[in-house]
CSV table of C-alpha atoms in Angstrom, one decimal:
chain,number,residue,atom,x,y,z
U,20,UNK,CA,-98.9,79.2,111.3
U,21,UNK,CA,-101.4,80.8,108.8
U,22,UNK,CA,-103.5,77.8,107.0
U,23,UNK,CA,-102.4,79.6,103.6
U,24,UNK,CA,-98.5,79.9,103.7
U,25,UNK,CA,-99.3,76.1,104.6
U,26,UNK,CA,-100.4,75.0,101.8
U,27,UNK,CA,-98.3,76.7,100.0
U,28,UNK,CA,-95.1,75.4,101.7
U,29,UNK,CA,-96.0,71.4,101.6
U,30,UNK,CA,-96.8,72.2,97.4
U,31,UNK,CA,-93.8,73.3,97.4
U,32,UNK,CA,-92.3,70.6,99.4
U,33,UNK,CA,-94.1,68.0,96.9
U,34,UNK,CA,-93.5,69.7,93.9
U,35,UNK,CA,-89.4,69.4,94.7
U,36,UNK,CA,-89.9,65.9,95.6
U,37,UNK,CA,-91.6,65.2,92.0
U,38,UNK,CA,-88.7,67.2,90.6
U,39,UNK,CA,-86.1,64.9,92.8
U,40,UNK,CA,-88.0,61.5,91.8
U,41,UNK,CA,-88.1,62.7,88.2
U,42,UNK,CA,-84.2,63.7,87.9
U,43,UNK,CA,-83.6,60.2,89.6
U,44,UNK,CA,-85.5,58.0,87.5
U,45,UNK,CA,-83.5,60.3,84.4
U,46,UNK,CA,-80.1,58.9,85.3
U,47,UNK,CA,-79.0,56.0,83.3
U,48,UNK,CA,-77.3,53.8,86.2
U,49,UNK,CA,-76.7,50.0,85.5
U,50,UNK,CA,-78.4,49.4,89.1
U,51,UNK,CA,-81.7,50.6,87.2
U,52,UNK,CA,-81.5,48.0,84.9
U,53,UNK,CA,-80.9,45.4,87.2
U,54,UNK,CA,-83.5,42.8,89.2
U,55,UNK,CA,-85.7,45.2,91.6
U,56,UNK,CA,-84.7,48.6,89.9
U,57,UNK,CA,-85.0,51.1,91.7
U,58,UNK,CA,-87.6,49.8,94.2
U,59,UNK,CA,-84.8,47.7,95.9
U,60,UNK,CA,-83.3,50.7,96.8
U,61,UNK,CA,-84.7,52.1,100.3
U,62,UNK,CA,-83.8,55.7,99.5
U,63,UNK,CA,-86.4,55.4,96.6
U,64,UNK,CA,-88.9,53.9,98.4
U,65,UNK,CA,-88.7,56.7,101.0
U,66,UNK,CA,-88.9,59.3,97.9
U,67,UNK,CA,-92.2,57.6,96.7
U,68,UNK,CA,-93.4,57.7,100.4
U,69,UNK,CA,-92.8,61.0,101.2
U,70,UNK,CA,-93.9,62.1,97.7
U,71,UNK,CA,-97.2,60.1,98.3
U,72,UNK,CA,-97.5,62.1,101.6
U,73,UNK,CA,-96.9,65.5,100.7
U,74,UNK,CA,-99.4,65.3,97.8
U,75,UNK,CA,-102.0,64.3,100.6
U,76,UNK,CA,-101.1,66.9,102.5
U,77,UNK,CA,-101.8,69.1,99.7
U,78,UNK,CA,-105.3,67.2,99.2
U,79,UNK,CA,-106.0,67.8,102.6
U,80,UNK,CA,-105.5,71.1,102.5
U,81,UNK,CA,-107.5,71.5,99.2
U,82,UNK,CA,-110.3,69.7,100.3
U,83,UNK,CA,-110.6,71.9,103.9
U,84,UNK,CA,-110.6,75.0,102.0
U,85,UNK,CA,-113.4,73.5,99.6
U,86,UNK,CA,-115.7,71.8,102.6
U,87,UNK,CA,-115.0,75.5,104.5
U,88,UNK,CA,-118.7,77.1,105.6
U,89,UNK,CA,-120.3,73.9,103.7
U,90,UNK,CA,-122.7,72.0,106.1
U,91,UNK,CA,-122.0,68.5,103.8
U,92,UNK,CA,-122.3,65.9,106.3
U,93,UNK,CA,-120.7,63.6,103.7
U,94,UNK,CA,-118.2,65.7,102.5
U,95,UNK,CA,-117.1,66.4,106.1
U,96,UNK,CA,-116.6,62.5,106.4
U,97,UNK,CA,-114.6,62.5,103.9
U,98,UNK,CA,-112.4,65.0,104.5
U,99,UNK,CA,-112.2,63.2,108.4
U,100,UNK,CA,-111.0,59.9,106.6
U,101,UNK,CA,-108.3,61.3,104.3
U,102,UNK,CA,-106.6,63.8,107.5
U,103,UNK,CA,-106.9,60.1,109.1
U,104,UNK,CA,-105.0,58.5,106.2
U,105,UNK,CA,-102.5,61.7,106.6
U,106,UNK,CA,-102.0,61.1,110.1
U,107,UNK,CA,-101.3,57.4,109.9
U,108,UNK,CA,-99.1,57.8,106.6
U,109,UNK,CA,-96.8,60.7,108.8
U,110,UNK,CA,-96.7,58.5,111.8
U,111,UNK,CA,-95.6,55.0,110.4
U,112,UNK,CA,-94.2,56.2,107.3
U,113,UNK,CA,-93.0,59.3,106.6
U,114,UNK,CA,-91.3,60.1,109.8
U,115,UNK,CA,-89.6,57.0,110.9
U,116,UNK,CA,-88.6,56.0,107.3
U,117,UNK,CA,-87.7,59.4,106.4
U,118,UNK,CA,-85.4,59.6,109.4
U,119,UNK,CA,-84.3,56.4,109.3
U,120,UNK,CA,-82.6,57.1,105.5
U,121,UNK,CA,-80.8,60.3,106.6
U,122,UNK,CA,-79.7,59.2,109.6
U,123,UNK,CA,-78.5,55.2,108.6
U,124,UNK,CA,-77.3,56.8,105.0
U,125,UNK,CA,-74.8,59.6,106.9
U,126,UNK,CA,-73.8,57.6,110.0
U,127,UNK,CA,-72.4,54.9,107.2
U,128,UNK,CA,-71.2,57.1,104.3
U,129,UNK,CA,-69.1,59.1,107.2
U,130,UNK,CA,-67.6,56.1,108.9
U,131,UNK,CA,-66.9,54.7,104.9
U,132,UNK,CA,-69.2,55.8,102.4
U,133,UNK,CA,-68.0,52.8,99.7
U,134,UNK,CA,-70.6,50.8,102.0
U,135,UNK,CA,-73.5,52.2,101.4
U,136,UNK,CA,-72.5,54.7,98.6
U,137,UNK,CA,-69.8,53.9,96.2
U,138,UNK,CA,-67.9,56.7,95.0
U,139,UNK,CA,-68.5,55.8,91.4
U,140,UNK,CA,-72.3,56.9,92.0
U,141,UNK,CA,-70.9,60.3,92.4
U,142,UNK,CA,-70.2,60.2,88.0
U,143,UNK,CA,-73.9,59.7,87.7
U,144,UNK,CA,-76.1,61.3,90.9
U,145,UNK,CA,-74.8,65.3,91.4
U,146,UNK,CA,-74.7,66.7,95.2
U,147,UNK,CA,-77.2,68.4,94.9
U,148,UNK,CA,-79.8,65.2,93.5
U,149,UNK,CA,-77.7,63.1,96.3
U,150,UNK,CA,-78.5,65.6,99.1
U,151,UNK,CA,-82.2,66.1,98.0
U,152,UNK,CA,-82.8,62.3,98.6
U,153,UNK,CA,-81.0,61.7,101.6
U,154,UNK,CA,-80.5,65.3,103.4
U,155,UNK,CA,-83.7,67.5,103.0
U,156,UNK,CA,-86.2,64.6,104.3
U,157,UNK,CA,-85.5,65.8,107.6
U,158,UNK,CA,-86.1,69.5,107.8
U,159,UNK,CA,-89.1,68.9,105.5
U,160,UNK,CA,-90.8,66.1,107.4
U,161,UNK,CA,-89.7,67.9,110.8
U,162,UNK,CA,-92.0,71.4,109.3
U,163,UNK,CA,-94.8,69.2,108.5
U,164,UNK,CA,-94.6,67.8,111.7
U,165,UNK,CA,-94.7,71.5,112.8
U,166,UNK,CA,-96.9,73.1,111.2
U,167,UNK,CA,-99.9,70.1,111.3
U,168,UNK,CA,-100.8,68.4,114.4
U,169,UNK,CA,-100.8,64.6,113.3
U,170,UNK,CA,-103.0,62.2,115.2
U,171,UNK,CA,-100.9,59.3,116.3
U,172,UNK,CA,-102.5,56.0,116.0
U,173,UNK,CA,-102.4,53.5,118.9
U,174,UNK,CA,-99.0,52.5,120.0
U,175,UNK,CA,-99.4,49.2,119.8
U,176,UNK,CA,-100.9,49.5,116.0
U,177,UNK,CA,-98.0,52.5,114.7
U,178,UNK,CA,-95.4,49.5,116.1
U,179,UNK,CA,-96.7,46.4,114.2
U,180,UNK,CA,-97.3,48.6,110.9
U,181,UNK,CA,-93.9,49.9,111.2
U,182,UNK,CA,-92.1,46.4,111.8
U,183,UNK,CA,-94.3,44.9,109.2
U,184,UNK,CA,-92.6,47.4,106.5
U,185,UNK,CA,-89.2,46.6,107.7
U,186,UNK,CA,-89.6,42.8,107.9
U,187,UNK,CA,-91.3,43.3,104.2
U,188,UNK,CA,-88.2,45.4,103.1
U,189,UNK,CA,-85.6,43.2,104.8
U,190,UNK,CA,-87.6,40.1,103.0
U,191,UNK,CA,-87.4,41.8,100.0
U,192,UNK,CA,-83.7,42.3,99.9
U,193,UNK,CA,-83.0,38.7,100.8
U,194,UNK,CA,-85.0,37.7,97.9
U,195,UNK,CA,-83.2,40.1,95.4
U,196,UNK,CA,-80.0,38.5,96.5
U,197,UNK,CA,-81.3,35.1,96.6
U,198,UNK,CA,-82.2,35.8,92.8
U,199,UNK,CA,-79.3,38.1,91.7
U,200,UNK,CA,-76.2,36.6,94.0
U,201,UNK,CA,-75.6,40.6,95.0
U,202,UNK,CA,-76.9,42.3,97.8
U,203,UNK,CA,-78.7,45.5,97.2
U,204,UNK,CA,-75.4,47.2,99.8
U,205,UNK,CA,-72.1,46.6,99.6
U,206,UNK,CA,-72.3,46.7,103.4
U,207,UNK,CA,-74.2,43.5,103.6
U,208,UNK,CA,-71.3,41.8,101.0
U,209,UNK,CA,-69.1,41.6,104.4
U,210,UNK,CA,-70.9,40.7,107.1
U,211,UNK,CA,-71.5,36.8,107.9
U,212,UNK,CA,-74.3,35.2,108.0
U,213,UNK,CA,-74.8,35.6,111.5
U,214,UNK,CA,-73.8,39.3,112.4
U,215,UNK,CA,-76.5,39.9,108.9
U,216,UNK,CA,-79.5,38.7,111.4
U,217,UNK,CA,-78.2,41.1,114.0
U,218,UNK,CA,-77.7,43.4,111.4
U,219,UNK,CA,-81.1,43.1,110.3
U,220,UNK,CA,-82.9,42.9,113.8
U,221,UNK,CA,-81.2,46.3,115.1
U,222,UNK,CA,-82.1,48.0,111.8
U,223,UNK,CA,-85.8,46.8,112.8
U,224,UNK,CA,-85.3,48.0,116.6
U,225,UNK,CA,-84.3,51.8,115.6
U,226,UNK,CA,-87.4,52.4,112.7
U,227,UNK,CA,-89.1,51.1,115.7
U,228,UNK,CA,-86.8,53.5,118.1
U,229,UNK,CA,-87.7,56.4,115.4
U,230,UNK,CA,-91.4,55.4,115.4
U,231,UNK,CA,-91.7,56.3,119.4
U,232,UNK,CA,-89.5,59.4,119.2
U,233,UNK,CA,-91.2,61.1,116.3
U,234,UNK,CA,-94.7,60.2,118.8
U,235,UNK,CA,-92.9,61.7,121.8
U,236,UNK,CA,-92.0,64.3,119.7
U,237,UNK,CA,-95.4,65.5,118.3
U,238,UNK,CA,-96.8,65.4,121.8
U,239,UNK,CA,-94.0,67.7,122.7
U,240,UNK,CA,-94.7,69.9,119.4
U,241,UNK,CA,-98.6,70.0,120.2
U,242,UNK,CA,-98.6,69.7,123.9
U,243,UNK,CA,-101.2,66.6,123.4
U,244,UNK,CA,-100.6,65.2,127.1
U,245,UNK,CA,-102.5,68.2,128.4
């Protein structure tokens, strides 16, 4: 794909995540007001990240046209370090977080959505706000994926950075409910003690699970093997 239409489908990619993260913050929900915000959701989180992502995407993408047919040694350097920071970012974050919301959120709200998304939300978040945070991540992280070849860090490293953000997100839930007495979802409300470990470790296995696939994936995508 052209390097133009590109750029000017990840702008508009960010720009509806800005619109998405802006309508979200809008809504006057009690969970907003509560310990954590909206930061203790993991839907949010994933907005930020993939917002975050997108926009350097689009600073990539500025900054190649710019450096084009300049012989800047520095400027080239730069450019090398923030596609590196792109590359890492899609790898560990965007991709296995992003598919690990919209996958996780739809596997639970089908089996019995008052788990993970209470019908009452439905008064304050419209379809179209709910699908936008835990529906279009996927297409939109799977066109980036391929339209840009994204150079995988080393298995070992993608791994320990992606169970070091769900340990930190798990450790952050267990310390909102340790303040608040409420768990950030309903689901965790009726599982023991116990099964909430397991619970915990197989949520860490499949980001994990989702790191290697999106890797095996962009081989596929980009033929890198060869």
């Amino acid at each position: 794909m052209a390097l133009v239409p590109c750029q000017v489908l990840r702008a508009a990619i960010l720009l509806s995540y800005c619109s998405i993260l802006c309508n979200y913050k809008a809504i006057d929900m009690p969970a907003h007001q509560t310990y954590g915000g909206s930061w203790k959701f993991l839907t949010f989180i994933d907005l930020v990240i993939q917002a975050v992502f997108f926009g350097i995407c689009v600073l990539t993408d500025l900054s190649s046209l710019l450096t084009r047919g300049n012989d800047s040694q520095e400027q080239e350097r730069q450019l090398k370090k923030l596609i590196s920071l792109r590359d890492w970012m899609m790898a560990v974050l965007a991709f296995p977080v992003g598919v690990f919301v919209v996958t996780m959120f739809w596997s639970i709200y089908i089996y019995d959505r008052e788990l993970v998304y209470p019908k009452l939300l439905d008064n304050f978040i419209p379809a179209w706000l709910n699908h936008g945070m835990h529906t279009t991540v996927l297409p939109f992280v799977l066109i980036e994926m391929r339209t840009t070849h994204h150079q995988y860090p080393s298995r070992s490293c993608g791994l320990a950075a992606v169970c070091t953000f769900a340990v930190g997100y798990i450790l952050w839930v267990c310390w909102i409910h340790h303040v608040t007495g409420v768990w950030v979802y309903p689901l965790l409300e009726h599982l023991s003690p116990g099964v909430k470990i397991i619970f915990f470790a197989a949520v860490t296995i499949i980001i994990n699970v989702f790191y290697l696939v999106g890797e095996v994936l962009n081989n596929y995508i980009w033929d890198t093997q060869k």
